[in-house]
Amino acid sequence: MCGIVGYVGHEAAAPILLDSLRRLEYRGYDSAGLAVHSQGRIQILRTVGKLRNLENALAEKGLPGSVGIGHTRWATHGRPSEVNAHPHVAGPIAVVHNGIIENHLQLRSQLEASGVTMSSDTDTEIVSHLIHRESVGGHDLVTSVRKALAQVHGAYAIAVLSAAEPDRVVVAKKASPLVIGVTRQATYCASDIPALLPYTNEMVFMEDEELAVLEADGFSLSTLGGAALSRRPRRISWSPIMAEKAGFKHFMLKEIFEQPRALEDTLRGRLDRENGDVLTAEIGLNEDDARNIRRVILLACGTSHHATLAGRYWLEDLAKVPAITELASEFRGRDAIVGEGDLVIAVSQSGETIDTLMAAKAAKERGAKLLAIANVNGSAIPRMADASFYTHAGPEIGVASTKCFTAQLANLLMFSIWLGKRRGTLDAAQARELVEGLARVPNLIEERLKPSLDAISEMVREFSDARDVLFLGRGLSYPMALEGALKLKEISYVHAEGYAAGEMKHGPIALLDARVPVVVLMPRDRHYERVSSNLQEAKAREAKIIGITTAGDAEAQALCDAVVEVASTHEALSPFVTVVPLQLYAYCVADHKGTDVDQPRNLAKTVTVE
Ligand code: M6R
C-alpha cells in the first residue's frame, strides 16, 4: 500500500505533488510527506495524519522548487509518526517507497554495525542509507540506486532525489506498481493512474526490476542491470472528472450510483443479442481450448473473492465445468495442485493485489493458462496473464469496492455464457434469455437506486446501533451475503457475518436475540422456500428481519420487520440486484455513524503487502 508520486518540470512541484497525493490517499492515509529540490538542497516536509495536515504545513512553510517526490503512508514497519513518515533521508538522498523490504532487519544490523544511526523504525530508511553509502563511494545517483537495490529483497516502488543531481528523479520498481506520466514540459510518476489524470493521459507502465530517470524533457528506461529499454507511452482513456465526487457526499455513494453506467460500459460491444452469445476475443481462448478446459480455478481477495464465488456457481451451472474458488493468500500458502488443463482466472479491481498476483504467477509457472479480470488497464496481473478480460468501471476511489464488484460479476457471467455455448451445455434459448437479461440489468439497477437509498436511509435510524448484524442467503445470494457483511464491517466498523442461510442452525443462531438484525436475501429463486424457513427460525429468536425481497412479494414482506424491494430478474442475474441495497445499507449506517466512508481506518485500496 502507500502511494508515491514524483514531478520534474518547470512549475512549483509541491502543489502538483500534493494534488497527486490527494488522488492516491485511498492507498494509505496515516502520514504523508514531500521532498523538493530547493535552492541547492533538498527540503522535506512531513506530517502525521491525513493529507490536509500536510497541506496546512505547506501553506505555512512553503516548499519552493520544481523537482520533487511525495508519499502517503499506510504503516507496515513502525507506527504512524512524523519520524516514520516518508521521505526518508540519508545525507543528500531522499527516498519515498511503497512496498516491503524483506531483509530489512539484516540490512539494518549491517548498517548500524558500520556506524549508521537510524532515525526511524521503517524498512525504507534502510534504502536511503544504502543509496547514500553507494554515492559516498563516488557513484552517481543511478548507479547508487542500482547497487543499493541489488542488496534488497522484497517489494518496492521507489522515487529518489539526490541534492547533487537537482534536475532529476530516479525511480525503480519490483512487485509494487509505478506508472510514468509524460507531457512536453514535465515528467511525472505515481503508484496509480488517477494521480496523474489531471496532468496527462500519456502513461508508461514500468515492469518489475526496471529503473527510470525522470527529467523535465522526458525519461530514460533501463533494467536494474543497466540494459537500455524503449517503451512508448499508452493513451489512457479515463478522464480526470471520473475521479471526482461530482456532487455526491462520498466517492462510495457516487460509485454505487455509477453502477448502471459502469455495467453498460463493461457490457458494451460484448453482448451479441441477436444470436444470444458473448463476443469476446479478449478471453484469449479458442473453441478447442473452451472444450478442453479440465477445471477453472478462480483466485482473488476480499470483495473480488466474493465475485468469484458467484462466478463458480455460474461456471458450474451454465458451462458444467468443475470450478473452485480460493483466497489467493491461501492458494499461495500451500502446495496447491494446479497445472496444464487448468484455467486460472485471477480477479482483481486494481490488478496489483500482491496475494492475487503471486498466486496467479505460481499457477502460471506450473502450466495453467491465466486469464485476468481487472479494472486497471496495464496493471501487473493483466501484464502477466495470457489474456485479459477487463471490466470498464472507470476509476474506483472509495476504499470499499462497489461498482467494480458488479462489473466483475458481469465479466464472470459473460465468460460463463461464452464457455457454456462453446461446451454445448447452454442451449440457444437459455443463452439468449441470459444475454437479454444481462443487457437489461443496468436499467433494473438504475430504477431502484433512488427508492432504495430513501428506504434504507430511513431504516438505518432503527438499526445503526446494532453491534452485530447477520447476512443470510442461499445459492447465488450466499456470496452476496458475504459481500454485504464485508461492506458493513469495513466502513461502519460494525461486526457483521455473512452466512449460507442453511448454516445458521449450525452455530450462528446462538448469537440471535432482539438486538441482532438479520438481513435475509430472498429473491424468488429455487431457494426461496428454504430461506423463508431460515428467516422464521431467526424470527423465532426475536431477531429483527430486514428482507431483500423481489418487488411485490407480499408473502416475504409480511415476515420482515423492514424490506428493500429489488427488481425481478432471471435467477442467475439476482446478484446484480440484491447486492446494491447491501452496499447502500453499509453506506447509510457508516454515514449515520459519521465514520470516514471513503477512507476507513486501517484499510487501503490496493493491498501490495502480503
Ligand atoms: O484490487 P483487488 O480487487 O485485488 O482488491 C482486493 C481486496 O483488497 C478488496 O476487494 C477489498 O476487500 C476491498 N476493500 C473491499 O471493499
XYZ file of C-alpha atoms and ligand atoms in Angstrom:
626
model
C 0.000 0.000 0.000
C 1.163 3.610 0.351
C 1.203 5.944 -2.602
C 4.241 7.593 -4.131
C 4.458 10.462 -6.618
C 7.176 12.436 -8.375
C 7.379 15.528 -10.571
C 10.160 17.042 -12.698
C 9.185 20.157 -14.652
C 9.154 23.918 -14.599
C 6.212 24.628 -12.309
C 6.109 24.643 -8.498
C 6.399 20.954 -7.612
C 4.793 20.925 -4.155
C 1.181 21.775 -5.181
C 1.318 19.241 -8.019
C 2.710 16.547 -5.735
C 0.082 17.317 -3.102
C -2.710 17.204 -5.654
C -1.478 13.852 -6.964
C -1.173 12.505 -3.428
C -4.751 13.538 -2.740
C -5.794 11.243 -5.578
C -3.752 8.422 -4.059
C -4.856 8.946 -0.477
C -7.067 5.857 -0.767
C -3.839 3.822 -0.734
C -2.936 4.892 2.790
C -3.541 7.881 4.954
C -1.750 7.747 8.296
C 1.023 10.208 7.444
C 2.390 11.995 4.393
C 5.409 13.939 3.208
C 7.172 15.772 0.414
C 10.783 16.355 -0.617
C 11.623 19.134 -3.089
C 14.897 20.368 -4.574
C 15.059 23.897 -3.287
C 17.900 26.395 -3.569
C 20.694 23.846 -3.807
C 19.395 21.462 -1.180
C 16.512 19.080 -0.543
C 13.798 20.391 1.740
C 11.465 17.972 3.496
C 8.013 18.372 4.971
C 6.292 15.521 6.836
C 3.124 15.368 8.892
C 1.149 12.705 10.753
C -2.481 12.044 9.812
C -4.362 12.864 6.679
C -3.085 14.936 3.793
C -4.877 18.052 4.964
C -2.237 18.285 7.734
C 0.488 18.296 5.101
C -1.472 20.845 3.120
C -1.693 23.126 6.172
C 2.019 22.724 6.886
C 2.817 23.510 3.259
C 0.670 26.652 3.368
C 2.598 27.755 6.446
C 6.148 26.865 5.472
C 6.194 26.740 1.657
C 8.442 24.400 -0.324
C 9.733 26.151 -3.449
C 11.263 24.179 -6.307
C 10.211 22.363 -9.441
C 11.537 18.847 -8.832
C 10.199 16.685 -6.027
C 8.712 13.483 -4.652
C 5.837 12.712 -2.273
C 4.301 9.918 -0.236
C 1.108 8.967 1.555
C 1.607 6.151 4.037
C -0.133 3.020 5.250
C 2.049 1.855 8.128
C 3.720 -1.522 7.869
C 7.005 -1.088 9.765
C 6.775 1.438 12.578
C 3.699 3.191 13.907
C 2.290 6.294 12.201
C 4.532 9.164 13.389
C 6.480 12.006 11.863
C 9.821 10.194 12.055
C 8.353 7.161 10.336
C 6.704 9.257 7.610
C 8.385 9.377 4.198
C 10.505 10.787 2.571
C 13.420 9.177 4.416
C 16.694 10.996 4.251
C 20.316 9.914 4.429
C 22.859 12.655 3.704
C 21.893 14.232 0.364
C 19.483 11.400 -0.525
C 15.685 11.392 -0.040
C 13.527 8.340 -0.754
C 9.821 7.535 -0.896
C 8.818 3.879 -1.048
C 5.789 1.672 -1.479
C 6.320 -1.972 -0.599
C 8.199 -4.019 1.954
C 11.922 -4.688 2.216
C 12.003 -8.271 3.442
C 15.633 -8.387 4.567
C 15.432 -5.057 6.379
C 16.465 -6.466 9.784
C 19.656 -7.925 8.405
C 20.458 -4.760 6.434
C 19.678 -2.599 9.455
C 22.174 -4.526 11.608
C 24.831 -4.262 8.911
C 24.317 -0.527 8.537
C 24.277 0.055 12.296
C 27.444 -2.013 12.682
C 29.118 0.275 10.154
C 28.220 3.325 12.226
C 24.947 4.469 10.650
C 22.383 5.860 13.089
C 18.781 5.176 12.112
C 16.166 7.721 12.919
C 13.020 5.703 12.166
C 11.601 2.192 12.573
C 10.911 1.827 8.865
C 12.340 -0.520 6.288
C 12.510 2.379 3.826
C 15.104 4.330 5.732
C 17.478 1.456 5.075
C 17.152 2.013 1.328
C 18.074 5.681 1.695
C 21.194 4.746 3.691
C 22.186 2.070 1.190
C 21.917 4.574 -1.672
C 23.831 7.150 0.350
C 26.593 4.667 1.119
C 26.999 3.924 -2.594
C 27.035 7.626 -3.505
C 29.730 8.286 -0.896
C 31.704 5.637 -2.746
C 31.750 8.022 -5.742
C 28.817 6.706 -7.811
C 26.212 8.883 -9.488
C 22.581 8.581 -8.386
C 21.547 5.982 -10.972
C 24.481 3.691 -10.180
C 23.976 4.162 -6.438
C 20.301 3.180 -6.743
C 21.218 0.120 -8.818
C 23.868 -1.013 -6.362
C 21.629 -0.387 -3.361
C 18.698 -2.293 -4.826
C 20.944 -5.251 -5.596
C 21.209 -5.712 -1.807
C 17.485 -5.534 -1.181
C 14.931 -8.383 -1.197
C 11.250 -7.635 -1.303
C 8.755 -5.377 -2.993
C 9.344 -1.777 -3.869
C 8.401 1.166 -5.969
C 10.773 3.967 -5.041
C 11.416 7.541 -6.103
C 14.735 9.076 -5.156
C 16.217 12.580 -5.072
C 19.868 13.489 -4.656
C 20.931 17.019 -3.711
C 23.878 16.517 -6.085
C 21.593 15.977 -9.124
C 18.839 18.559 -8.829
C 17.287 18.111 -12.276
C 16.057 14.524 -11.946
C 14.112 11.918 -10.029
C 15.267 8.304 -10.216
C 12.563 5.669 -9.868
C 12.646 1.877 -9.761
C 10.174 -0.901 -9.162
C 9.764 -4.523 -8.263
C 6.353 -6.024 -7.386
C 4.801 -2.658 -6.424
C 3.104 -0.570 -9.121
C 4.627 2.505 -10.760
C 3.475 4.480 -13.745
C 5.284 7.339 -15.514
C 3.278 10.218 -16.999
C 4.704 12.323 -19.822
C 3.981 15.726 -21.331
C 6.196 18.025 -23.412
C 7.128 20.137 -20.395
C 7.225 17.701 -17.496
C 7.542 14.098 -16.399
C 5.560 12.591 -13.538
C 5.364 9.301 -11.704
C 2.791 7.773 -9.387
C 1.632 4.496 -7.890
C -1.619 4.635 -9.818
C -3.211 6.255 -12.861
C -5.768 8.605 -11.191
C -2.956 10.583 -9.535
C -1.747 11.758 -12.945
C -5.001 12.140 -14.877
C -5.290 15.938 -14.411
C -1.836 16.323 -15.982
C -1.614 13.749 -18.721
C -3.202 10.723 -20.367
C 0.108 9.527 -21.812
C 1.457 6.907 -19.466
C 4.213 4.305 -19.379
C 3.789 1.292 -17.102
C 7.036 0.196 -15.530
C 7.764 -3.506 -15.255
C 9.493 -5.285 -12.411
C 13.228 -4.718 -11.993
C 13.223 -1.599 -14.111
C 14.676 1.810 -13.374
C 13.871 5.157 -14.953
C 15.440 8.590 -14.845
C 12.783 11.312 -14.992
C 13.766 14.735 -16.318
C 11.670 17.705 -17.432
C 12.064 16.867 -21.123
C 11.485 13.126 -20.885
C 12.618 9.907 -19.290
C 15.043 7.075 -19.925
C 14.190 3.500 -19.052
C 16.511 0.595 -18.343
C 16.637 -2.689 -16.491
C 18.031 -2.671 -12.986
C 21.037 -4.393 -14.517
C 21.622 -1.399 -16.814
C 20.318 -2.559 -20.221
C 18.594 0.310 -22.058
C 14.878 -0.171 -22.837
C 12.461 1.701 -25.018
C 8.707 1.849 -24.342
C 6.161 4.139 -25.912
C 3.513 5.743 -23.690
C -0.037 4.362 -23.816
C -3.022 6.677 -24.062
C -5.327 6.162 -21.057
C -8.992 6.841 -21.776
C -10.052 7.727 -18.199
C -10.782 11.423 -17.693
C -9.916 13.378 -14.529
C -13.592 14.110 -13.877
C -14.184 10.374 -13.475
C -12.104 10.569 -10.328
C -14.105 13.466 -8.787
C -17.101 13.263 -6.426
C -19.490 15.024 -8.849
C -21.735 16.449 -6.113
C -22.047 13.240 -4.089
C -21.145 13.371 -0.416
C -18.714 10.475 -0.773
C -16.952 8.633 -3.574
C -18.567 5.423 -2.368
C -22.081 6.779 -2.882
C -21.111 8.181 -6.269
C -19.670 4.816 -7.258
C -22.775 2.931 -6.085
C -24.854 5.269 -8.254
C -22.449 4.832 -11.166
C -23.155 1.110 -11.382
C -25.636 1.287 -14.264
C -23.085 3.260 -16.295
C -20.162 1.051 -15.228
C -22.118 -2.042 -16.226
C -23.163 -0.558 -19.552
C -19.527 0.255 -20.312
C -18.447 -3.217 -19.253
C -21.110 -4.947 -21.365
C -20.751 -2.654 -24.369
C -19.778 -4.465 -27.561
C -19.620 -7.800 -25.797
C -23.246 -8.968 -25.897
C -24.487 -10.416 -29.166
C -28.212 -10.031 -28.536
C -29.168 -11.265 -31.950
C -27.502 -14.647 -31.517
C -27.689 -14.900 -27.747
C -23.920 -15.047 -27.377
C -20.974 -13.231 -25.879
C -18.481 -11.740 -28.302
C -15.040 -11.502 -26.948
C -11.693 -12.092 -28.459
C -10.138 -10.738 -25.273
C -10.712 -14.038 -23.472
C -7.776 -15.441 -25.396
C -9.200 -18.953 -25.764
C -10.359 -20.640 -28.939
C -13.233 -23.098 -29.307
C -10.949 -26.093 -28.719
C -9.487 -24.520 -25.591
C -13.011 -23.933 -24.306
C -13.917 -27.599 -24.743
C -10.656 -28.877 -23.285
C -10.590 -26.917 -20.029
C -10.334 -29.523 -17.279
C -11.050 -27.185 -14.402
C -11.347 -23.491 -13.621
C -9.602 -22.071 -10.556
C -10.752 -18.609 -9.504
C -8.253 -16.629 -7.420
C -8.918 -13.313 -5.689
C -9.053 -11.485 -2.351
C -11.727 -9.593 -0.425
C -14.639 -8.332 -2.455
C -13.171 -9.748 -5.649
C -13.200 -13.155 -3.956
C -16.928 -12.766 -3.367
C -17.368 -12.100 -7.080
C -15.507 -15.329 -7.833
C -17.847 -17.274 -5.533
C -20.732 -16.203 -7.761
C -18.536 -16.953 -10.792
C -18.108 -20.519 -9.605
C -21.869 -21.048 -9.401
C -22.272 -19.714 -12.937
C -19.401 -21.740 -14.378
C -20.730 -24.969 -12.922
C -24.336 -24.231 -13.701
C -24.002 -22.819 -17.213
C -20.770 -24.345 -18.557
C -20.762 -27.544 -16.470
C -17.058 -27.174 -15.856
C -15.588 -28.046 -12.460
C -14.711 -24.777 -10.783
C -13.099 -23.947 -7.475
C -12.526 -20.628 -5.801
C -9.682 -19.945 -3.496
C -8.495 -16.995 -1.486
C -5.286 -16.043 -3.242
C -3.385 -15.749 0.040
C -4.253 -19.348 0.943
C -3.591 -20.719 -2.524
C -0.073 -19.329 -2.414
C 0.492 -20.574 1.091
C 0.062 -24.247 0.296
C 1.306 -26.648 -2.313
C -1.778 -26.302 -4.500
C -2.276 -28.848 -7.246
C -2.530 -26.909 -10.467
C -1.163 -27.403 -13.952
C -1.899 -27.953 -17.612
C -5.582 -28.156 -18.432
C -6.436 -25.732 -15.638
C -7.661 -22.285 -16.473
C -6.846 -19.871 -13.670
C -8.924 -16.692 -13.554
C -7.346 -14.020 -11.365
C -9.887 -11.351 -10.440
C -8.702 -8.022 -9.084
C -10.031 -4.478 -9.329
C -6.577 -2.945 -9.020
C -4.735 -5.697 -10.840
C -1.986 -5.170 -8.271
C -3.056 -7.058 -5.122
C 0.117 -8.859 -4.177
C -1.509 -12.086 -2.949
C -3.522 -12.452 -6.158
C -0.518 -11.533 -8.270
C 1.774 -14.071 -6.615
C -0.846 -16.845 -6.579
C -1.583 -16.297 -10.274
C 2.124 -16.246 -11.061
C 2.677 -19.540 -9.237
C -0.232 -21.150 -11.126
C 1.082 -19.914 -14.454
C 4.570 -21.193 -13.707
C 3.066 -24.640 -13.083
C 1.487 -24.711 -16.520
C -2.024 -23.299 -16.022
C -3.427 -20.829 -18.501
C -4.005 -17.447 -16.866
C -6.904 -15.115 -17.602
C -7.013 -11.781 -15.769
C -10.195 -9.912 -14.916
C -9.066 -6.464 -13.790
C -10.264 -2.889 -13.903
C -6.962 -1.048 -14.166
C -5.620 -1.244 -17.672
C -1.995 -2.284 -17.877
C -1.762 -3.267 -14.198
C 0.519 -6.072 -13.034
C -1.863 -9.059 -13.166
C -3.070 -8.397 -16.741
C 0.515 -7.784 -17.803
C 1.477 -11.226 -16.589
C -1.643 -13.031 -17.839
C -2.080 -14.935 -21.100
C -5.188 -12.846 -21.750
C -7.078 -10.024 -20.061
C -10.809 -9.508 -19.931
C -11.117 -6.011 -18.471
C -14.019 -4.527 -16.576
C -14.713 -0.965 -17.698
C -15.994 0.524 -14.461
C -13.696 3.571 -14.536
C -11.532 4.602 -11.583
C -12.836 3.417 -8.222
C -11.659 5.714 -5.433
C -13.739 4.654 -2.406
C -11.796 2.039 -0.477
C -14.932 -0.099 -0.285
C -15.357 -1.647 -3.702
C -18.841 -1.358 -5.233
C -19.075 -0.644 -8.952
C -16.030 -2.789 -9.698
C -17.691 -5.682 -7.888
C -20.801 -5.647 -10.086
C -18.603 -5.171 -13.153
C -16.575 -8.239 -12.120
C -19.847 -10.165 -11.789
C -20.730 -9.098 -15.329
C -17.436 -10.378 -16.733
C -17.667 -13.654 -14.865
C -21.216 -14.205 -16.093
C -20.285 -13.262 -19.664
C -17.384 -15.680 -19.535
C -19.635 -18.461 -18.205
C -22.151 -17.889 -21.006
C -19.371 -17.851 -23.599
C -17.940 -21.087 -22.209
C -21.354 -22.747 -21.876
C -22.101 -22.036 -25.526
C -18.775 -23.490 -26.658
C -19.063 -26.556 -24.458
C -22.615 -27.216 -25.619
C -24.023 -27.031 -22.100
C -26.143 -23.949 -22.705
C -28.736 -24.131 -25.436
C -29.591 -21.216 -27.694
C -32.784 -20.281 -25.866
C -31.146 -20.302 -22.433
C -28.197 -18.274 -23.694
C -30.476 -15.732 -25.378
C -32.531 -15.319 -22.201
C -29.396 -14.696 -20.153
C -27.867 -12.281 -22.649
C -31.142 -10.344 -22.906
C -31.494 -10.304 -19.139
C -27.926 -9.138 -18.636
C -28.393 -6.321 -21.134
C -31.339 -5.086 -19.038
C -29.503 -5.199 -15.697
C -28.161 -1.596 -15.827
C -31.733 -0.300 -16.149
C -33.047 -2.564 -13.415
C -30.405 -1.231 -11.042
C -30.938 2.374 -12.111
C -34.694 2.258 -11.446
C -34.280 1.138 -7.848
C -31.242 3.138 -6.750
C -33.008 6.247 -5.503
C -36.023 4.466 -3.894
C -33.636 2.047 -2.164
C -31.447 4.853 -0.842
C -34.510 6.638 0.520
C -35.895 3.499 2.162
C -32.548 2.463 3.618
C -31.578 5.863 4.984
C -34.871 5.837 6.939
C -34.345 2.263 8.055
C -30.836 2.707 9.452
C -32.114 5.055 12.168
C -33.553 1.965 13.795
C -30.711 -0.440 13.074
C -27.478 1.545 13.105
C -26.811 0.970 16.824
C -26.660 -2.803 16.392
C -23.302 -4.252 17.423
C -23.720 -7.392 15.330
C -25.534 -7.995 12.072
C -26.053 -11.294 10.273
C -26.470 -11.544 6.491
C -28.068 -14.722 5.163
C -28.516 -16.084 1.658
C -28.539 -19.341 -0.281
C -27.192 -20.137 -3.730
C -26.060 -17.004 -5.545
C -27.328 -14.921 -2.639
C -24.762 -16.501 -0.307
C -21.732 -14.681 -1.800
C -23.819 -11.508 -1.811
C -24.489 -12.027 1.915
C -20.721 -12.300 2.442
C -20.223 -9.120 0.448
C -22.937 -7.272 2.412
C -21.235 -8.215 5.678
C -17.797 -7.178 4.416
C -19.108 -3.802 3.246
C -20.727 -3.123 6.610
C -17.623 -4.170 8.572
C -15.129 -2.189 6.590
C -16.824 1.185 6.568
C -19.056 1.243 9.668
C -16.891 -0.927 11.997
C -19.996 -2.935 12.951
C -19.373 -6.631 13.453
C -21.143 -8.466 10.650
C -21.154 -12.056 9.414
C -22.274 -13.394 6.084
C -23.637 -16.929 6.263
C -25.073 -19.513 3.963
C -28.606 -19.484 5.366
C -28.542 -23.263 5.811
C -25.535 -22.937 8.106
C -27.267 -20.656 10.588
C -28.572 -23.524 12.644
C -25.044 -24.959 12.895
C -23.777 -22.153 15.121
C -24.626 -18.533 14.440
C -28.199 -18.987 15.632
C -26.727 -18.852 19.141
C -25.968 -15.160 18.572
C -29.530 -14.201 17.832
C -31.771 -12.124 20.025
C -33.815 -8.943 19.698
C -30.646 -6.829 19.377
C -29.261 -8.607 16.301
C -30.708 -7.563 12.941
C -30.652 -10.295 10.325
C -30.546 -9.258 6.683
C -32.143 -12.017 4.624
C -31.604 -12.116 0.854
C -34.662 -13.813 -0.562
C -35.167 -13.240 -4.274
C -37.793 -15.534 -5.818
C -35.443 -18.346 -6.788
C -35.161 -22.088 -6.231
C -34.007 -21.490 -2.651
C -36.876 -19.231 -1.677
C -38.881 -21.685 0.455
C -35.876 -22.840 2.438
C -34.615 -19.298 3.019
C -38.073 -18.417 4.190
C -37.845 -21.215 6.795
C -34.453 -19.918 7.931
C -35.992 -16.468 8.264
C -38.701 -17.935 10.516
C -36.045 -19.608 12.651
C -34.322 -16.249 13.165
C -37.630 -14.543 13.863
C -38.457 -17.132 16.491
C -35.319 -15.969 18.354
C -36.712 -12.407 18.265
C -34.178 -11.195 15.720
C -35.314 -8.224 13.643
C -35.509 -9.170 9.977
C -34.539 -6.908 7.095
C -35.657 -8.604 3.897
C -34.161 -8.054 0.469
C -37.165 -9.218 -1.489
C -38.470 -9.254 -5.032
C -40.775 -6.306 -5.708
C -44.374 -7.176 -4.870
C -43.554 -10.295 -2.842
C -46.220 -9.736 -0.189
C -45.656 -13.154 1.369
C -41.998 -12.435 2.173
C -42.688 -8.876 3.155
C -45.244 -9.939 5.746
C -42.486 -11.863 7.532
C -39.992 -8.986 7.672
C -39.644 -6.024 10.011
C -38.252 -3.922 7.176
C -37.976 -4.523 3.472
C -35.963 -3.340 0.487
C -37.543 -4.365 -2.799
C -35.399 -5.371 -5.750
C -36.319 -5.922 -9.381
C -37.481 -9.317 -10.519
C -34.805 -10.995 -12.680
C -33.749 -14.292 -14.137
C -32.456 -16.326 -11.173
C -28.876 -16.224 -12.469
C -28.945 -12.433 -12.533
C -30.172 -11.891 -8.974
C -26.721 -10.976 -7.516
C -26.664 -7.752 -9.538
C -29.848 -6.507 -7.935
C -29.558 -7.954 -4.418
C -26.077 -6.617 -3.696
C -26.885 -2.955 -4.395
C -29.154 -2.474 -1.329
C -26.458 -4.118 0.795
C -23.914 -1.566 -0.443
C -26.393 1.201 0.328
C -27.152 -0.249 3.755
C -23.437 -0.250 4.678
C -23.076 3.250 3.288
C -26.065 4.638 5.210
C -25.022 3.045 8.518
C -21.486 4.436 8.129
C -22.744 7.868 7.152
C -25.190 7.841 10.061
C -22.344 6.965 12.438
C -20.106 9.587 10.864
C -17.200 7.279 10.019
C -14.743 8.081 7.268
C -16.644 6.312 4.490
C -14.105 6.655 1.683
C -11.026 6.060 3.788
C -11.975 3.686 6.598
C -9.446 3.165 9.359
C -6.626 0.647 8.866
C -7.576 -0.103 5.259
C -6.069 0.776 1.906
C -7.490 0.453 -1.569
C -4.687 -1.538 -3.103
C -3.026 -4.103 -0.898
C 0.526 -4.535 -2.086
C 1.769 -6.167 1.115
C 1.410 -9.855 1.905
O -7.854 -4.728 -6.110
P -8.429 -6.049 -5.671
O -9.758 -6.323 -6.243
O -7.469 -7.186 -5.880
O -8.603 -5.890 -4.092
C -8.971 -6.985 -3.296
C -9.372 -6.531 -1.915
O -8.317 -5.888 -1.272
C -10.567 -5.581 -1.961
O -11.646 -6.139 -2.641
C -11.007 -5.202 -0.541
O -11.553 -6.318 0.094
C -11.978 -4.028 -0.606
N -11.663 -3.070 0.401
C -13.379 -4.425 -0.450
O -14.267 -3.371 -0.423
